[in-house]
Short mmCIF file of C-alpha atoms and ligand atoms in Angstrom, two decimals:
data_model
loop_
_atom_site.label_atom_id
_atom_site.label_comp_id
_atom_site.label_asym_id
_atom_site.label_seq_id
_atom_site.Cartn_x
_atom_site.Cartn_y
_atom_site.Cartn_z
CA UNK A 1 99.64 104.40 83.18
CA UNK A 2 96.20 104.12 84.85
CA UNK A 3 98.40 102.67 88.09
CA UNK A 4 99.86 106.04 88.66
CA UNK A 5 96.41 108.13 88.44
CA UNK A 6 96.34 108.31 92.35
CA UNK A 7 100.03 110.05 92.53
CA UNK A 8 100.33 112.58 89.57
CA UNK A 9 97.19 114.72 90.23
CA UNK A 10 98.04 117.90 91.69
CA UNK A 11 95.20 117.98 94.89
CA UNK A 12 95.28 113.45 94.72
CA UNK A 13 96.92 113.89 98.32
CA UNK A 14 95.40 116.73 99.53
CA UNK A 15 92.20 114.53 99.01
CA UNK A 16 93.36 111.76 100.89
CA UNK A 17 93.93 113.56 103.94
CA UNK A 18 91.36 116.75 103.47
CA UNK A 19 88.24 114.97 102.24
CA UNK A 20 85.74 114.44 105.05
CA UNK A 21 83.83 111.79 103.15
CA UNK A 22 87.58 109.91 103.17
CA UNK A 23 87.89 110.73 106.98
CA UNK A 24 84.77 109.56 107.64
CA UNK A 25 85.37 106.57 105.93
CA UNK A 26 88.53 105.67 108.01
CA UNK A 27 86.97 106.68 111.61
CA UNK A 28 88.64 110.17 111.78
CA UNK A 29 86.81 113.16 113.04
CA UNK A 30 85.62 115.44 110.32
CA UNK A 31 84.75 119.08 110.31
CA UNK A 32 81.05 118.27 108.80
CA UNK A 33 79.24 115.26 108.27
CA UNK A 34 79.89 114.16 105.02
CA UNK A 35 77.14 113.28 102.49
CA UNK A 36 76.54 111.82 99.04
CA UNK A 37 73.57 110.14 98.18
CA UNK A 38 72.77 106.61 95.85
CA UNK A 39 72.16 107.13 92.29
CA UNK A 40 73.06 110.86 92.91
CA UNK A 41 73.05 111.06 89.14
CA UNK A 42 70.09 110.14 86.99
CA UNK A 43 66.77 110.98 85.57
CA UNK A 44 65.34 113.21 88.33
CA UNK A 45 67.62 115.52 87.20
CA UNK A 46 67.13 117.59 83.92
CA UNK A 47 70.70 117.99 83.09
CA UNK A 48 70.52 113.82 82.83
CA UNK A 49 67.27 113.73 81.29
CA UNK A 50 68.25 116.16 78.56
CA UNK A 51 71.28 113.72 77.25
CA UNK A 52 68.85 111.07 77.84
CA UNK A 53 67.16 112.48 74.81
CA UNK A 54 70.07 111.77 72.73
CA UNK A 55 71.68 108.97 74.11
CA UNK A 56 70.83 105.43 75.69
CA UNK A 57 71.79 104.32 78.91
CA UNK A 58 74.18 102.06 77.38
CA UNK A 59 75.68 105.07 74.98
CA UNK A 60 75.75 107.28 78.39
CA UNK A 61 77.69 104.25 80.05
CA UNK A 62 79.89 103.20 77.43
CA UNK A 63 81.24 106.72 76.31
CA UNK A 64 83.76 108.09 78.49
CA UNK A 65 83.41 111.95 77.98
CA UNK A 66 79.64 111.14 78.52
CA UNK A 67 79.77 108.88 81.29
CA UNK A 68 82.41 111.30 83.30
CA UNK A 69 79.95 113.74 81.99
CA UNK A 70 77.09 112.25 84.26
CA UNK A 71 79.13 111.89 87.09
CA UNK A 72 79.95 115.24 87.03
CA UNK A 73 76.01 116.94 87.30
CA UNK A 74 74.96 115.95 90.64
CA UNK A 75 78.22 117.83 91.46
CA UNK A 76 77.70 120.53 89.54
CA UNK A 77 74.13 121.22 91.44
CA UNK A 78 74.76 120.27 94.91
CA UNK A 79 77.51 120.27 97.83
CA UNK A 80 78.65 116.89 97.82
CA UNK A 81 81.40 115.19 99.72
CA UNK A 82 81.93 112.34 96.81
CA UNK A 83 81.26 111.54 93.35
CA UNK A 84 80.11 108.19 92.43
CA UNK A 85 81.37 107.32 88.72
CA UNK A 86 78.06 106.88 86.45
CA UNK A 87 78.34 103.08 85.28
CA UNK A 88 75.55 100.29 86.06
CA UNK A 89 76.16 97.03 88.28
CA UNK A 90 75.42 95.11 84.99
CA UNK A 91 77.49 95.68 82.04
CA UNK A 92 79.81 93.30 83.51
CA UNK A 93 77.40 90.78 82.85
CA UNK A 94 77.95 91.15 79.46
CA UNK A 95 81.99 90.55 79.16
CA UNK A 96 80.60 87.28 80.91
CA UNK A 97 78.58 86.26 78.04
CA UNK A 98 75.47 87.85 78.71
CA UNK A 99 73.16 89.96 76.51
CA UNK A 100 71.71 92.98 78.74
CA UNK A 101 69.73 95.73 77.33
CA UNK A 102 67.50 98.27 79.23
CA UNK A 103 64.05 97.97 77.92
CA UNK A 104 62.07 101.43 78.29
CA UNK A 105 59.39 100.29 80.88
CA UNK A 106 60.84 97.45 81.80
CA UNK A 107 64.38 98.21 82.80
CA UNK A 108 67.03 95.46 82.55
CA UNK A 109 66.54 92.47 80.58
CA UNK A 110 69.07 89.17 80.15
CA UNK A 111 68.19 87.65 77.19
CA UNK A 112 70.14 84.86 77.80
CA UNK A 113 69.87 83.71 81.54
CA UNK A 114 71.70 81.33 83.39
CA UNK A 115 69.67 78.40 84.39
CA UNK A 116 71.97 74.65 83.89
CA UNK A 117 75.39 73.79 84.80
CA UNK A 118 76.14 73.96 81.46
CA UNK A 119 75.21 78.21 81.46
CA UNK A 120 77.67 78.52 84.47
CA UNK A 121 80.86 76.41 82.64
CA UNK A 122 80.22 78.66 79.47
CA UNK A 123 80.63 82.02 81.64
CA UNK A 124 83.49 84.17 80.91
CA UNK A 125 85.99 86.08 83.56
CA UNK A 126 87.97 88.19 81.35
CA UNK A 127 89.66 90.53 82.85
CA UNK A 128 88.35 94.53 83.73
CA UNK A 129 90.72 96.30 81.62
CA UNK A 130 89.51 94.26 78.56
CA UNK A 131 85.47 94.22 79.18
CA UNK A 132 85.26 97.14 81.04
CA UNK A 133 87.87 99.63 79.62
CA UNK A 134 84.95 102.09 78.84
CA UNK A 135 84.27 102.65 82.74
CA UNK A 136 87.76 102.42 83.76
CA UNK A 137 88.62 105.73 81.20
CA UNK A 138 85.83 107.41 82.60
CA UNK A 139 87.11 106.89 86.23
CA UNK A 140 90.15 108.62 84.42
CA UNK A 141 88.54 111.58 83.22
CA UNK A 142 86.37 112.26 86.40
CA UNK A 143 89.06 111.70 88.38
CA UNK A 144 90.67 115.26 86.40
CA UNK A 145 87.75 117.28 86.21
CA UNK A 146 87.31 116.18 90.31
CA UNK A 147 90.90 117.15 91.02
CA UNK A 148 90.11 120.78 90.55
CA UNK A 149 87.61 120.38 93.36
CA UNK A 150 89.20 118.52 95.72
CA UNK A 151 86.06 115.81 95.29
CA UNK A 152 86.87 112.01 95.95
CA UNK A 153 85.47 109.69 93.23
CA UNK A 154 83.94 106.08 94.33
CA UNK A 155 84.05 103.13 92.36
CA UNK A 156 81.56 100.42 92.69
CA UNK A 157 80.59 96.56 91.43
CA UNK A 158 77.14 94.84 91.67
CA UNK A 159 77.87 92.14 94.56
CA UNK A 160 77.86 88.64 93.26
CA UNK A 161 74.51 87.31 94.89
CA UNK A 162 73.01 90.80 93.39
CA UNK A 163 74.17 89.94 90.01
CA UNK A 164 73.78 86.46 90.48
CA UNK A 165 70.06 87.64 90.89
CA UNK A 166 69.84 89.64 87.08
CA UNK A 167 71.87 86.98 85.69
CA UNK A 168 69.79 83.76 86.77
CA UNK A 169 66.55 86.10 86.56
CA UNK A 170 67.32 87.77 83.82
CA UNK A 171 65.71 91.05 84.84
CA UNK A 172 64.20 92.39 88.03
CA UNK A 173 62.25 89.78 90.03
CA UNK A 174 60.26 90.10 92.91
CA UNK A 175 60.40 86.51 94.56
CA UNK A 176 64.19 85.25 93.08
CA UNK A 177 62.41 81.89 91.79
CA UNK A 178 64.94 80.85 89.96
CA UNK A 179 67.49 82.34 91.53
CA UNK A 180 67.17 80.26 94.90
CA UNK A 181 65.91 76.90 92.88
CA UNK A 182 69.61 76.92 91.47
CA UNK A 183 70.78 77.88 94.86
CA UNK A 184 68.62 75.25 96.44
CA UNK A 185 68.65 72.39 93.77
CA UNK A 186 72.15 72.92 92.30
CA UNK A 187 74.56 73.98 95.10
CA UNK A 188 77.60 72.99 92.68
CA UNK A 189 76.63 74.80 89.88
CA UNK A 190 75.69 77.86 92.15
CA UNK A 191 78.79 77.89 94.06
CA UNK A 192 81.07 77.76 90.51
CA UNK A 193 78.60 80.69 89.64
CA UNK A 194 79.16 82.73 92.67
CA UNK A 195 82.81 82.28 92.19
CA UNK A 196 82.94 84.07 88.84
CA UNK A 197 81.05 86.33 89.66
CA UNK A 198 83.01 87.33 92.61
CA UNK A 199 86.11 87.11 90.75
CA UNK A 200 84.73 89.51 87.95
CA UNK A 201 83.92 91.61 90.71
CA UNK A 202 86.29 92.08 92.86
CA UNK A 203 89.07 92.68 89.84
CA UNK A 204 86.74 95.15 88.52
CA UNK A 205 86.86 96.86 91.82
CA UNK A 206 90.42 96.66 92.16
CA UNK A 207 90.84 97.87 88.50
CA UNK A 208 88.67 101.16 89.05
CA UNK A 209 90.61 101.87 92.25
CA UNK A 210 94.04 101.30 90.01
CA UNK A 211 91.64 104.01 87.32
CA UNK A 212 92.15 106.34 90.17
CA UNK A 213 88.96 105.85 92.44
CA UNK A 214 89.28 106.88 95.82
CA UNK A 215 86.67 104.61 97.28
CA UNK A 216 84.50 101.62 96.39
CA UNK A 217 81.25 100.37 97.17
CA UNK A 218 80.05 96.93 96.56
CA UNK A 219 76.33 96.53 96.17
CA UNK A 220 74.33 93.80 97.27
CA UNK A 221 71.02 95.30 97.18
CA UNK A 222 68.99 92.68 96.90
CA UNK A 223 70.49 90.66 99.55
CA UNK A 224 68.36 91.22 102.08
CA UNK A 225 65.91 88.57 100.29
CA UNK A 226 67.88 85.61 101.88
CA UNK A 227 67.45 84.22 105.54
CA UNK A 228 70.97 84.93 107.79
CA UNK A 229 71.43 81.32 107.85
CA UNK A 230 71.50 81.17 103.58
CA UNK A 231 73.62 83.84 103.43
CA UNK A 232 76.22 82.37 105.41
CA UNK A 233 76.11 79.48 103.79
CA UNK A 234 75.50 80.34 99.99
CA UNK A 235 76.76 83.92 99.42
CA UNK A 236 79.05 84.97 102.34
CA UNK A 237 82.16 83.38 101.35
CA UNK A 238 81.99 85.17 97.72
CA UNK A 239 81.55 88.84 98.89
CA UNK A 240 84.34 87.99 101.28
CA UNK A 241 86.34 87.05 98.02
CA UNK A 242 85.41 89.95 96.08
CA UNK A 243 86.06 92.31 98.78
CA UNK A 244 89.54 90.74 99.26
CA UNK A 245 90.55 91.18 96.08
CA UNK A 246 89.52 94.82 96.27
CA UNK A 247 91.17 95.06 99.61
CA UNK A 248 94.48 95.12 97.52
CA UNK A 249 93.46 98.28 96.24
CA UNK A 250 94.47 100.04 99.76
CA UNK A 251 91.25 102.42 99.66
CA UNK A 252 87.93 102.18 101.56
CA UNK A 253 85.48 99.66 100.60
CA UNK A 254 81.77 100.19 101.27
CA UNK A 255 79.53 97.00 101.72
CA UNK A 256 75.66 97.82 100.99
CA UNK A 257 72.99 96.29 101.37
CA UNK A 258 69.42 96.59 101.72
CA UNK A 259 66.93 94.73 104.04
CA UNK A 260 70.10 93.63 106.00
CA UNK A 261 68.63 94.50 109.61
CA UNK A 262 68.64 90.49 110.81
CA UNK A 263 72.33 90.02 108.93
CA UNK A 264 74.00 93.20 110.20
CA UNK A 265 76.83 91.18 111.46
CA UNK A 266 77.16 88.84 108.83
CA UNK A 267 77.31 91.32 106.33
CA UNK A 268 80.08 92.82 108.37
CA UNK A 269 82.19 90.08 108.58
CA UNK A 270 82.13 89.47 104.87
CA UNK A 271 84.34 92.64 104.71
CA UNK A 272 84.14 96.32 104.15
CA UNK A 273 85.37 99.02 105.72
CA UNK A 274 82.45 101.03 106.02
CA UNK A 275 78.36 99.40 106.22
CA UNK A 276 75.72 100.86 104.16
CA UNK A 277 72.22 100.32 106.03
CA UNK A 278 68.41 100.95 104.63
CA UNK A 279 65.98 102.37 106.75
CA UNK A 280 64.51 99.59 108.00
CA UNK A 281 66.34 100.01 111.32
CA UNK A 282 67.47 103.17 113.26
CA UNK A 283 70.82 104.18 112.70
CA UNK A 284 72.53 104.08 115.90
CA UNK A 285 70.82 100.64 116.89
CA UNK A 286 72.45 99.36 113.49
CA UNK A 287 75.48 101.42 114.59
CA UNK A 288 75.27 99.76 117.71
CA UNK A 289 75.37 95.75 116.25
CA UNK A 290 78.16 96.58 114.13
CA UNK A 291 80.36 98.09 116.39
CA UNK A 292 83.57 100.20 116.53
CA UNK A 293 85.61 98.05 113.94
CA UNK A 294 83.97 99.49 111.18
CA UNK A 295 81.91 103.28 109.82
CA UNK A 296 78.13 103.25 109.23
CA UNK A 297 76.31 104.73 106.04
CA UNK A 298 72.65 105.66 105.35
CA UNK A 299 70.04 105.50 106.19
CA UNK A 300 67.17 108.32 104.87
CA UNK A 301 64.01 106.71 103.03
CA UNK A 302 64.36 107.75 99.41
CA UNK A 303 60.45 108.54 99.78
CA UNK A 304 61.12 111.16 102.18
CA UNK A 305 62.90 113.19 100.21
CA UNK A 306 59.28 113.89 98.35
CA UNK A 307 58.08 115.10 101.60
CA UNK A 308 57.39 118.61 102.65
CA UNK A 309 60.93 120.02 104.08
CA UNK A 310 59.76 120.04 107.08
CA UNK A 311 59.02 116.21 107.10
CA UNK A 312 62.53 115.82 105.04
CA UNK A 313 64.26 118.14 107.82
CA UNK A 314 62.70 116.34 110.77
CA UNK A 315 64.20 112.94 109.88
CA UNK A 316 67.30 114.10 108.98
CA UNK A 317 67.63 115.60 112.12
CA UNK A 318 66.80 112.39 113.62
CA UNK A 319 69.49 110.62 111.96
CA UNK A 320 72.42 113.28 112.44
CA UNK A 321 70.95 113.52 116.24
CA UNK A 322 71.25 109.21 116.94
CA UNK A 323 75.00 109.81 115.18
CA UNK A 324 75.84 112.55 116.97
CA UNK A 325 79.73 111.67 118.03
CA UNK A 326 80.31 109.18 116.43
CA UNK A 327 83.37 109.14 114.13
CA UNK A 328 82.94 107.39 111.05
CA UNK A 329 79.16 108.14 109.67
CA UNK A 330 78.75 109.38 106.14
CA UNK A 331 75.28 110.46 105.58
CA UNK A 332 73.36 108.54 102.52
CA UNK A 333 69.98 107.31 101.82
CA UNK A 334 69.11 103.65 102.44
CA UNK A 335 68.88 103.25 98.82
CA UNK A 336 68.76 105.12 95.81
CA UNK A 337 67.57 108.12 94.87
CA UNK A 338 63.78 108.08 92.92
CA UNK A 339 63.73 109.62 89.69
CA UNK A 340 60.53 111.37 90.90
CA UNK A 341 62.84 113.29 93.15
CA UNK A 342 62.44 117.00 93.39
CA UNK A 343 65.90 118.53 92.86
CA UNK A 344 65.20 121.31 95.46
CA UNK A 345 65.02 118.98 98.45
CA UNK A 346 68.15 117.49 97.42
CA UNK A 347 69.92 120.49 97.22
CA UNK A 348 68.16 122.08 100.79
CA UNK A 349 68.98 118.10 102.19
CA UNK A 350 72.75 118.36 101.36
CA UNK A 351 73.19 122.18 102.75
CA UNK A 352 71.18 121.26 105.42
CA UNK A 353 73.81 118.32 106.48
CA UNK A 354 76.53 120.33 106.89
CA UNK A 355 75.19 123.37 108.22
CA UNK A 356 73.64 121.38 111.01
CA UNK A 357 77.26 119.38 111.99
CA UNK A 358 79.64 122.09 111.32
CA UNK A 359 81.84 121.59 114.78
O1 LIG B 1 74.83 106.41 91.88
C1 LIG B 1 75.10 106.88 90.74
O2 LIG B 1 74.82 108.04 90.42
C2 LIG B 1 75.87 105.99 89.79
C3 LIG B 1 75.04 105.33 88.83
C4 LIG B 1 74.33 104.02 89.11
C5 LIG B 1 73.34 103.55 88.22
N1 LIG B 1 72.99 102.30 88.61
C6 LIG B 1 72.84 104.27 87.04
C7 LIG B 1 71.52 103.91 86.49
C8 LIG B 1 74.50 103.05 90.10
C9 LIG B 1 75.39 103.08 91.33
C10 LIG B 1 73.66 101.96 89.76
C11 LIG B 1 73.62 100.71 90.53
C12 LIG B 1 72.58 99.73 90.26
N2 LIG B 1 72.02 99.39 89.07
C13 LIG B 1 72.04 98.87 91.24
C14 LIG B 1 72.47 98.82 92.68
C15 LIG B 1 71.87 99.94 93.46
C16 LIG B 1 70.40 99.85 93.61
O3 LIG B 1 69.73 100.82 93.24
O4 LIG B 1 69.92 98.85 94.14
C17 LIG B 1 71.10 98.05 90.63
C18 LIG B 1 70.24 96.99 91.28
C19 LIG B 1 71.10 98.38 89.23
C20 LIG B 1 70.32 97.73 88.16
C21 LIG B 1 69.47 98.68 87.43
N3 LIG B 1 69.96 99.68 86.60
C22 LIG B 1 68.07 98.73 87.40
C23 LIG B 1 67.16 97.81 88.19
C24 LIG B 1 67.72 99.76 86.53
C25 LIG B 1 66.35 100.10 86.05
C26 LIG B 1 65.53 100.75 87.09
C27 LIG B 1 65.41 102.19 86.77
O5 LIG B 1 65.60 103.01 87.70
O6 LIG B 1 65.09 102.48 85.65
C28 LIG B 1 68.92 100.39 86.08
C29 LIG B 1 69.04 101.53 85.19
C30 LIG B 1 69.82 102.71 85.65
N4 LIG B 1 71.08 102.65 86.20
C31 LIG B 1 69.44 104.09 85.58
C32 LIG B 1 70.51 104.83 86.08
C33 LIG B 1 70.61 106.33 86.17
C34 LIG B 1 68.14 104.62 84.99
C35 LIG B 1 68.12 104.28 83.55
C36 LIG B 1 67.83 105.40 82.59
O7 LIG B 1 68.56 106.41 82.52
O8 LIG B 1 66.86 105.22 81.86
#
């Protein structure tokens, strides 16, 4: 049923070969620049605070008319090129056997980390369809009430060193202690863990594109913590594994990652169709490293969007300016939106995208 999502909409190919965000994404020219923006829905906007009052994260997550109720806001408001289904990297932590909440204050907790060999054997990979079902029905929904609009929906895992990093953590972390004394002290036991989670990941990607998204992004945001040299050798070869399972999929894969300026390349090779870059480096020198093969995405400081428009204009401009002619560049921040955001200078940011690169 879900397998056929793509084909029976009404506008499904009309967004294949219409939506510049999907152009973009394959190197064609576009009409406009296309933008969406990281965490486009979420607590700086009232409409999500509002349900917020009702409802828990989890709740928001794990009800489908909610969930593809979230998605839907940030389109409601603003002239974006995509949606981004409202889900969280980690729930799929939990069909593996871990117990997440999202602690007010604190945000996510594990309450049981993984820490011995004996944590990694006991980690489950059951299939997206059974853990996940919630997400994949919501992918179903939005994909209806996006139809109507012509709007492409993307689909997105946590990468598996970025999950690796709640899991072994078992909440945010600043340094990854633990996280690289497994990967340091127990390259066995980190390598089996990496493999699971790559596994869950890339057949939950595969499974949301099968839902009906359009596009998927895999995360790695915390990557950018690990010298080039580690990543090669510790975490490479599992977002390559991930990504080639979502490869089946046939739709464009995004590979993000933050703090990535010294592992441009490497990050490339693991696979992706399109490279999400933070701000950390200008755009067209990033664009620049990773060369023709593949489309570039970003790269705004989240912060700036609390500036003064002027400010906010000024570095957009800068961006759109070092892209100028380039096919395949989807405009984004470099990481997610702040929930301190004002809504305004979203809205004025997105208008002011298009009007500027309207060819
Ligand atoms: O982009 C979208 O609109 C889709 C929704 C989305 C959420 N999380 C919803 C969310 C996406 C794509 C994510 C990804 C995610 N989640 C990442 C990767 C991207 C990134 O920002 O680095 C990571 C690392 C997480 C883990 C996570 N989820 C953290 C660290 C937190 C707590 C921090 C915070 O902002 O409170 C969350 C919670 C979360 N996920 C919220 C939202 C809207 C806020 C929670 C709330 O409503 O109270």
């Amino acid at each position: 049923m879900s397998q056929t999502i793509n084909q029976t909409l009404p506008n499904s190919e009309k967004i294949q070969h219409e939506s510049r965000f999907l152009k973009a994404a394959r190197r064609e020219p576009v009409d406009a620049v296309p933008i969406w923006l990281m965490r486009q829905a979420g607590r700086y906007m009232p409409e999500y605070r509002q349900l917020r009052e009702k409802y828990s994260i989890l709740e928001l997550i794990k009800t489908p008319e909610l969930a593809c109720e979230v998605t839907m806001q940030p389109l409601q408001a603003f002239d974006l090129d995509a949606a981004i289904i409202f889900a969280d990297i980690l729930p799929p932590l939990e069909g593996m056997g871990l117990e997440l909440d999202f602690v007010h204050g604190e945000g996510p907790v594990i309450y049981n980390p993984v820490r011995t060999a004996a944590d990694v054997e006991r980690l489950a990979t059951p299939p997206a369809e059974e853990a996940l079902s919630f997400t994949l029905k919501a992918i179903e929904l939005a994909r209806q009430a996006l139809d109507e609009r012509a709007i492409p929906l993307i689909g997105f895992s946590g990468a598996p060193f970025t999950l690796a990093s709640y899991a072994v953590e078992g909440g945010s972390s600043k340094d990854k202690l633990h996280l690289k004394s497994l990967m340091y002290s127990e390259p066995r036991s980190w390598h089996s863990l990496m493999d699971k989670l790559a596994t869950v990941a890339g057949n939950y990607l595969l499974a949301q594109a099968q839902a009906g998204a359009q596009a998927l992004q895999l995360f790695d945001s915390w990557v950018g913590e690990l010298s080039p040299q580690d990543y090669r050798d510790y975490v490479q070869p599992h977002s390559r594994k991930a990504l080639e399972i979502a490869k089946q999929a046939g739709v464009p894969l995004i590979h993000f990652g933050t703090n990535t300026s010294g592992m441009l390349t490497d990050i490339r090779d693991a696979g992706g169709d399109v490279i999400g870059v933070d701000w950390r480096i200008d755009i067209d020198k990033a664009a620049a490293i990773l060369g023709d093969s593949v489309a570039v995405q970003g790269n705004l400081d989240p912060i700036a969007l609390h500036a003064p428009w002027s400010e906010l204009e000024k570095r957009a401009t800068d961006i759109l300016k070092r892209m100028h002619g380039r096919n395949g560049f989807i405009f984004n921040l470099g990481h997610g939106i702040l929930q301190t955001t004002p809504v305004d200078n979203v809205k004025r940011l997105v208008d002011f995208v298009h009007e500027y690169t309207k060819v």
